[in-house]
PDB file of C-alpha atoms in Angstrom:
ATOM      1  CA  UNK Z  28     183.037 -49.762  20.120  1.00 55.00           C
ATOM      2  CA  UNK Z  29     179.873 -50.101  22.117  1.00 60.00           C
ATOM      3  CA  UNK Z  30     177.918 -46.886  22.214  1.00 72.00           C
ATOM      4  CA  UNK Z  31     174.382 -45.872  21.376  1.00 75.00           C
ATOM      5  CA  UNK Z  32     174.090 -44.073  18.065  1.00 83.00           C
ATOM      6  CA  UNK Z  33     170.914 -42.420  16.781  1.00 83.00           C
ATOM      7  CA  UNK Z  34     171.529 -42.327  13.047  1.00 87.00           C
ATOM      8  CA  UNK Z  35     168.904 -44.781  11.799  1.00 85.00           C
ATOM      9  CA  UNK Z  36     166.312 -43.596  14.357  1.00 85.00           C
ATOM     10  CA  UNK Z  37     165.555 -47.308  14.783  1.00 88.00           C
ATOM     11  CA  UNK Z  38     166.708 -48.996  18.039  1.00 88.00           C
ATOM     12  CA  UNK Z  39     167.869 -52.308  16.508  1.00 92.00           C
ATOM     13  CA  UNK Z  40     169.649 -50.670  13.574  1.00 91.00           C
ATOM     14  CA  UNK Z  41     171.284 -48.073  15.840  1.00 89.00           C
ATOM     15  CA  UNK Z  42     172.399 -50.770  18.308  1.00 93.00           C
ATOM     16  CA  UNK Z  43     174.268 -52.569  15.505  1.00 94.00           C
ATOM     17  CA  UNK Z  44     175.878 -49.315  14.303  1.00 92.00           C
ATOM     18  CA  UNK Z  45     177.099 -48.620  17.834  1.00 91.00           C
ATOM     19  CA  UNK Z  46     178.817 -51.989  18.352  1.00 92.00           C
ATOM     20  CA  UNK Z  47     179.936 -52.901  14.838  1.00 94.00           C
ATOM     21  CA  UNK Z  48     182.721 -50.907  13.140  1.00 94.00           C
ATOM     22  CA  UNK Z  49     181.886 -52.509   9.774  1.00 97.00           C
ATOM     23  CA  UNK Z  50     178.185 -51.662  10.099  1.00 96.00           C
ATOM     24  CA  UNK Z  51     179.104 -48.018  10.791  1.00 94.00           C
ATOM     25  CA  UNK Z  52     181.359 -47.913   7.705  1.00 96.00           C
ATOM     26  CA  UNK Z  53     178.708 -49.552   5.501  1.00 97.00           C
ATOM     27  CA  UNK Z  54     176.058 -47.117   6.782  1.00 95.00           C
ATOM     28  CA  UNK Z  55     178.348 -44.211   5.892  1.00 94.00           C
ATOM     29  CA  UNK Z  56     178.933 -45.712   2.446  1.00 95.00           C
ATOM     30  CA  UNK Z  57     175.168 -45.998   1.848  1.00 95.00           C
ATOM     31  CA  UNK Z  58     174.565 -42.398   2.977  1.00 92.00           C
ATOM     32  CA  UNK Z  59     174.093 -40.742  -0.396  1.00 89.00           C
ATOM     33  CA  UNK Z  60     171.064 -40.004  -2.548  1.00 89.00           C
ATOM     34  CA  UNK Z  61     168.710 -41.440   0.091  1.00 87.00           C
ATOM     35  CA  UNK Z  62     167.431 -40.139   3.446  1.00 86.00           C
ATOM     36  CA  UNK Z  63     170.044 -40.613   6.152  1.00 86.00           C
ATOM     37  CA  UNK Z  64     167.884 -42.925   8.293  1.00 88.00           C
ATOM     38  CA  UNK Z  65     167.301 -45.209   5.304  1.00 89.00           C
ATOM     39  CA  UNK Z  66     171.056 -45.413   4.674  1.00 92.00           C
ATOM     40  CA  UNK Z  67     172.003 -46.195   8.280  1.00 93.00           C
ATOM     41  CA  UNK Z  68     169.228 -48.776   8.631  1.00 95.00           C
ATOM     42  CA  UNK Z  69     170.852 -50.649   5.717  1.00 95.00           C
ATOM     43  CA  UNK Z  70     173.536 -52.558   7.684  1.00 96.00           C
ATOM     44  CA  UNK Z  71     170.902 -54.080  10.008  1.00 96.00           C
ATOM     45  CA  UNK Z  72     168.736 -55.079   7.030  1.00 96.00           C
ATOM     46  CA  UNK Z  73     171.724 -56.701   5.297  1.00 97.00           C
ATOM     47  CA  UNK Z  74     172.722 -58.588   8.482  1.00 96.00           C
ATOM     48  CA  UNK Z  75     169.134 -59.816   8.969  1.00 96.00           C
ATOM     49  CA  UNK Z  76     168.908 -61.024   5.374  1.00 96.00           C
ATOM     50  CA  UNK Z  77     172.237 -62.838   5.741  1.00 96.00           C
ATOM     51  CA  UNK Z  78     170.863 -64.481   8.890  1.00 96.00           C
ATOM     52  CA  UNK Z  79     173.609 -62.912  11.023  1.00 95.00           C
ATOM     53  CA  UNK Z  80     173.778 -60.693  14.110  1.00 94.00           C
ATOM     54  CA  UNK Z  81     176.614 -58.618  12.610  1.00 96.00           C
ATOM     55  CA  UNK Z  82     178.261 -57.916   9.269  1.00 96.00           C
ATOM     56  CA  UNK Z  83     181.360 -59.931   8.394  1.00 97.00           C
ATOM     57  CA  UNK Z  84     183.759 -58.510   5.795  1.00 97.00           C
ATOM     58  CA  UNK Z  85     185.098 -61.959   4.809  1.00 97.00           C
ATOM     59  CA  UNK Z  86     181.558 -63.283   4.309  1.00 97.00           C
ATOM     60  CA  UNK Z  87     180.358 -60.273   2.271  1.00 97.00           C
ATOM     61  CA  UNK Z  88     183.531 -60.175   0.167  1.00 97.00           C
ATOM     62  CA  UNK Z  89     182.997 -63.828  -0.776  1.00 97.00           C
ATOM     63  CA  UNK Z  90     179.288 -63.517  -1.658  1.00 96.00           C
ATOM     64  CA  UNK Z  91     178.217 -64.220  -5.224  1.00 97.00           C
ATOM     65  CA  UNK Z  92     177.836 -60.686  -6.702  1.00 96.00           C
ATOM     66  CA  UNK Z  93     174.454 -61.388  -8.328  1.00 97.00           C
ATOM     67  CA  UNK Z  94     173.092 -62.991  -5.159  1.00 96.00           C
ATOM     68  CA  UNK Z  95     174.292 -60.004  -3.121  1.00 96.00           C
ATOM     69  CA  UNK Z  96     172.568 -57.577  -5.511  1.00 97.00           C
ATOM     70  CA  UNK Z  97     169.376 -59.636  -5.134  1.00 97.00           C
ATOM     71  CA  UNK Z  98     169.732 -59.495  -1.335  1.00 96.00           C
ATOM     72  CA  UNK Z  99     169.916 -55.666  -1.374  1.00 96.00           C
ATOM     73  CA  UNK Z 100     167.137 -55.401  -3.952  1.00 96.00           C
ATOM     74  CA  UNK Z 101     164.525 -57.345  -1.950  1.00 94.00           C
ATOM     75  CA  UNK Z 102     161.612 -55.167  -0.874  1.00 93.00           C
ATOM     76  CA  UNK Z 103     162.132 -52.911   0.942  1.00 92.00           C
ATOM     77  CA  UNK Z 104     165.356 -52.242  -0.967  1.00 92.00           C
ATOM     78  CA  UNK Z 105     168.404 -51.308   1.102  1.00 94.00           C
ATOM     79  CA  UNK Z 106     169.095 -48.305  -1.163  1.00 94.00           C
ATOM     80  CA  UNK Z 107     167.599 -46.455  -4.125  1.00 93.00           C
ATOM     81  CA  UNK Z 108     170.406 -47.978  -6.239  1.00 94.00           C
ATOM     82  CA  UNK Z 109     170.786 -51.483  -4.765  1.00 93.00           C
ATOM     83  CA  UNK Z 110     172.854 -52.804  -7.689  1.00 95.00           C
ATOM     84  CA  UNK Z 111     175.626 -50.224  -7.580  1.00 95.00           C
ATOM     85  CA  UNK Z 112     175.593 -50.142  -3.758  1.00 96.00           C
ATOM     86  CA  UNK Z 113     175.901 -53.937  -3.503  1.00 96.00           C
ATOM     87  CA  UNK Z 114     179.000 -53.687  -5.686  1.00 96.00           C
ATOM     88  CA  UNK Z 115     180.459 -50.875  -3.561  1.00 97.00           C
ATOM     89  CA  UNK Z 116     179.844 -52.719  -0.288  1.00 97.00           C
ATOM     90  CA  UNK Z 117     181.577 -55.814  -1.665  1.00 97.00           C
ATOM     91  CA  UNK Z 118     184.507 -53.691  -2.891  1.00 97.00           C
ATOM     92  CA  UNK Z 119     184.788 -52.110   0.570  1.00 97.00           C
ATOM     93  CA  UNK Z 120     184.750 -55.521   2.267  1.00 97.00           C
ATOM     94  CA  UNK Z 121     187.276 -56.963  -0.202  1.00 98.00           C
ATOM     95  CA  UNK Z 122     189.576 -54.007   0.502  1.00 98.00           C
ATOM     96  CA  UNK Z 123     189.216 -54.532   4.270  1.00 97.00           C
ATOM     97  CA  UNK Z 124     190.008 -58.237   3.894  1.00 98.00           C
ATOM     98  CA  UNK Z 125     193.077 -57.432   1.787  1.00 97.00           C
ATOM     99  CA  UNK Z 126     194.467 -54.585   3.899  1.00 97.00           C
ATOM    100  CA  UNK Z 127     193.041 -55.004   7.410  1.00 96.00           C
ATOM    101  CA  UNK Z 128     192.346 -58.736   7.777  1.00 96.00           C
ATOM    102  CA  UNK Z 129     188.632 -57.948   7.380  1.00 96.00           C
ATOM    103  CA  UNK Z 130     188.560 -55.947  10.620  1.00 97.00           C
ATOM    104  CA  UNK Z 131     187.084 -52.490   9.993  1.00 96.00           C
ATOM    105  CA  UNK Z 132     188.270 -51.140  13.369  1.00 95.00           C
ATOM    106  CA  UNK Z 133     191.896 -51.610  12.309  1.00 96.00           C
ATOM    107  CA  UNK Z 134     191.404 -48.689   9.901  1.00 96.00           C
ATOM    108  CA  UNK Z 135     191.520 -46.384  12.945  1.00 95.00           C
ATOM    109  CA  UNK Z 136     192.780 -48.471  15.877  1.00 93.00           C
ATOM    110  CA  UNK Z 137     196.122 -47.210  17.146  1.00 88.00           C
ATOM    111  CA  UNK Z 138     196.365 -44.387  14.589  1.00 92.00           C
ATOM    112  CA  UNK Z 139     197.958 -41.462  16.434  1.00 91.00           C
ATOM    113  CA  UNK Z 140     197.526 -38.707  13.837  1.00 95.00           C
ATOM    114  CA  UNK Z 141     194.278 -37.237  12.476  1.00 94.00           C
ATOM    115  CA  UNK Z 142     195.721 -36.629   8.993  1.00 95.00           C
ATOM    116  CA  UNK Z 143     196.908 -40.227   8.769  1.00 96.00           C
ATOM    117  CA  UNK Z 144     193.447 -41.464   9.754  1.00 96.00           C
ATOM    118  CA  UNK Z 145     191.833 -39.212   7.139  1.00 96.00           C
ATOM    119  CA  UNK Z 146     194.217 -40.625   4.513  1.00 96.00           C
ATOM    120  CA  UNK Z 147     193.271 -44.190   5.485  1.00 97.00           C
ATOM    121  CA  UNK Z 148     189.562 -43.397   5.292  1.00 97.00           C
ATOM    122  CA  UNK Z 149     189.973 -41.699   1.889  1.00 96.00           C
ATOM    123  CA  UNK Z 150     191.638 -44.859   0.579  1.00 96.00           C
ATOM    124  CA  UNK Z 151     188.516 -46.928   1.312  1.00 96.00           C
ATOM    125  CA  UNK Z 152     186.466 -47.754  -1.825  1.00 95.00           C
ATOM    126  CA  UNK Z 153     183.469 -45.420  -2.059  1.00 93.00           C
ATOM    127  CA  UNK Z 154     184.915 -42.828   0.360  1.00 95.00           C
ATOM    128  CA  UNK Z 155     185.807 -39.454  -1.130  1.00 93.00           C
ATOM    129  CA  UNK Z 156     187.285 -36.637   0.963  1.00 94.00           C
ATOM    130  CA  UNK Z 157     183.945 -35.323   2.247  1.00 93.00           C
ATOM    131  CA  UNK Z 158     182.649 -38.759   3.289  1.00 93.00           C
ATOM    132  CA  UNK Z 159     186.009 -39.534   4.943  1.00 95.00           C
ATOM    133  CA  UNK Z 160     185.911 -36.242   6.883  1.00 95.00           C
ATOM    134  CA  UNK Z 161     182.336 -36.834   8.044  1.00 93.00           C
ATOM    135  CA  UNK Z 162     183.191 -40.356   9.226  1.00 94.00           C
ATOM    136  CA  UNK Z 163     186.319 -39.047  10.963  1.00 95.00           C
ATOM    137  CA  UNK Z 164     184.144 -36.484  12.763  1.00 93.00           C
ATOM    138  CA  UNK Z 165     181.696 -39.242  13.751  1.00 92.00           C
ATOM    139  CA  UNK Z 166     184.566 -41.328  15.154  1.00 93.00           C
ATOM    140  CA  UNK Z 167     185.844 -38.374  17.164  1.00 91.00           C
ATOM    141  CA  UNK Z 168     182.562 -36.932  18.383  1.00 91.00           C
ATOM    142  CA  UNK Z 169     180.625 -40.098  19.200  1.00 89.00           C
ATOM    143  CA  UNK Z 170     182.884 -43.146  19.121  1.00 89.00           C
ATOM    144  CA  UNK Z 171     185.811 -41.935  21.228  1.00 88.00           C
ATOM    145  CA  UNK Z 172     188.427 -42.208  18.453  1.00 92.00           C
ATOM    146  CA  UNK Z 173     190.416 -38.997  18.863  1.00 92.00           C
ATOM    147  CA  UNK Z 174     193.929 -39.062  17.437  1.00 94.00           C
ATOM    148  CA  UNK Z 175     195.946 -35.832  17.625  1.00 94.00           C
ATOM    149  CA  UNK Z 176     194.542 -33.238  15.202  1.00 94.00           C
ATOM    150  CA  UNK Z 177     191.371 -35.166  14.394  1.00 95.00           C
ATOM    151  CA  UNK Z 178     189.144 -32.061  14.479  1.00 93.00           C
ATOM    152  CA  UNK Z 179     191.426 -30.194  12.053  1.00 94.00           C
ATOM    153  CA  UNK Z 180     191.604 -33.217   9.736  1.00 95.00           C
ATOM    154  CA  UNK Z 181     187.793 -33.475   9.751  1.00 93.00           C
ATOM    155  CA  UNK Z 182     187.541 -29.836   8.612  1.00 91.00           C
ATOM    156  CA  UNK Z 183     184.254 -28.020   9.301  1.00 90.00           C
ATOM    157  CA  UNK Z 184     182.638 -31.361  10.272  1.00 91.00           C
ATOM    158  CA  UNK Z 185     184.983 -31.595  13.255  1.00 90.00           C
ATOM    159  CA  UNK Z 186     183.849 -28.289  14.765  1.00 89.00           C
ATOM    160  CA  UNK Z 187     181.952 -28.749  18.057  1.00 87.00           C
ATOM    161  CA  UNK Z 188     178.154 -28.572  17.687  1.00 79.00           C
ATOM    162  CA  UNK Z 189     178.403 -27.646  14.013  1.00 79.00           C
ATOM    163  CA  UNK Z 190     175.284 -29.695  13.072  1.00 81.00           C
ATOM    164  CA  UNK Z 191     176.592 -30.191   9.539  1.00 77.00           C
ATOM    165  CA  UNK Z 192     176.491 -33.975   9.260  1.00 81.00           C
ATOM    166  CA  UNK Z 193     175.641 -37.343  10.824  1.00 80.00           C
ATOM    167  CA  UNK Z 194     178.595 -36.791  13.192  1.00 84.00           C
ATOM    168  CA  UNK Z 195     176.421 -34.363  15.180  1.00 81.00           C
ATOM    169  CA  UNK Z 196     173.211 -36.400  15.348  1.00 83.00           C
ATOM    170  CA  UNK Z 197     172.470 -37.653  18.845  1.00 83.00           C
ATOM    171  CA  UNK Z 198     168.666 -37.611  18.727  1.00 77.00           C
ATOM    172  CA  UNK Z 199     165.597 -36.140  16.977  1.00 78.00           C
ATOM    173  CA  UNK Z 200     166.417 -32.504  17.850  1.00 78.00           C
ATOM    174  CA  UNK Z 201     169.940 -32.596  16.394  1.00 81.00           C
ATOM    175  CA  UNK Z 202     168.629 -34.546  13.382  1.00 78.00           C
ATOM    176  CA  UNK Z 203     166.281 -31.617  12.645  1.00 81.00           C
ATOM    177  CA  UNK Z 204     169.189 -29.149  12.903  1.00 85.00           C
ATOM    178  CA  UNK Z 205     171.415 -31.178  10.556  1.00 80.00           C
ATOM    179  CA  UNK Z 206     168.565 -31.557   8.074  1.00 78.00           C
ATOM    180  CA  UNK Z 207     167.958 -27.783   8.149  1.00 81.00           C
ATOM    181  CA  UNK Z 208     171.668 -27.162   7.515  1.00 78.00           C
ATOM    182  CA  UNK Z 209     171.661 -29.536   4.540  1.00 76.00           C
ATOM    183  CA  UNK Z 210     168.605 -27.788   3.076  1.00 79.00           C
ATOM    184  CA  UNK Z 211     170.328 -24.407   3.481  1.00 80.00           C
ATOM    185  CA  UNK Z 212     173.410 -25.740   1.664  1.00 76.00           C
ATOM    186  CA  UNK Z 213     171.269 -27.126  -1.163  1.00 78.00           C
ATOM    187  CA  UNK Z 214     169.379 -23.834  -1.488  1.00 82.00           C
ATOM    188  CA  UNK Z 215     172.655 -21.873  -1.549  1.00 80.00           C
ATOM    189  CA  UNK Z 216     174.107 -24.162  -4.228  1.00 79.00           C
ATOM    190  CA  UNK Z 217     170.928 -23.814  -6.310  1.00 82.00           C
ATOM    191  CA  UNK Z 218     170.977 -20.025  -5.953  1.00 84.00           C
ATOM    192  CA  UNK Z 219     174.649 -19.906  -7.013  1.00 81.00           C
ATOM    193  CA  UNK Z 220     173.861 -22.044 -10.066  1.00 81.00           C
ATOM    194  CA  UNK Z 221     170.901 -19.822 -11.019  1.00 85.00           C
ATOM    195  CA  UNK Z 222     173.068 -16.698 -10.649  1.00 82.00           C
ATOM    196  CA  UNK Z 223     175.748 -18.229 -12.870  1.00 77.00           C
ATOM    197  CA  UNK Z 224     173.184 -19.095 -15.551  1.00 80.00           C
ATOM    198  CA  UNK Z 225     171.771 -15.565 -15.385  1.00 76.00           C
ATOM    199  CA  UNK Z 226     175.260 -14.103 -15.879  1.00 75.00           C
ATOM    200  CA  UNK Z 227     175.792 -16.146 -19.036  1.00 73.00           C
ATOM    201  CA  UNK Z 228     172.485 -15.173 -20.647  1.00 62.00           C
TER     202      UNK Z 228
END
């Protein structure tokens, strides 16, 4: 992995995401309930605060949990919920140490089937089906990881130029399109909820 990503919209943070499989996974894990750029800037912030040029699963897994929470909570905080996210990142790293010798890229390296890769991603702590599909689409669209049937396994996120998720963000213009799509989805969900409430009353 050594590509240029544009997810954090910050050159140093994006450079780390493009060369570090663990940083990309941690960024994906952080991508909830905060703006996407904030989430994907997180891995760089964590590395800087650990005094490292990259994230190391063995090192993070072995950190004192309270100290790691404090590290994520420093201003500016890495996430809106630094406590719960610190715990999730450590759980992810512990899982990688246990199952993949701490090497995040082994989750997808040499996997020949898209469904198998999706299953592996879904097994990661903090990754539900949707997050796993988005990350699978990111691997296929931008990181050159394309096992047979990866688009189908990624569902709608795997469709070319679908602009549904971070998998399609390659710069400011596509970021705007993805953001617009997310707002449409939120509006549609809100409208459906309002309609349901109206039916009941």
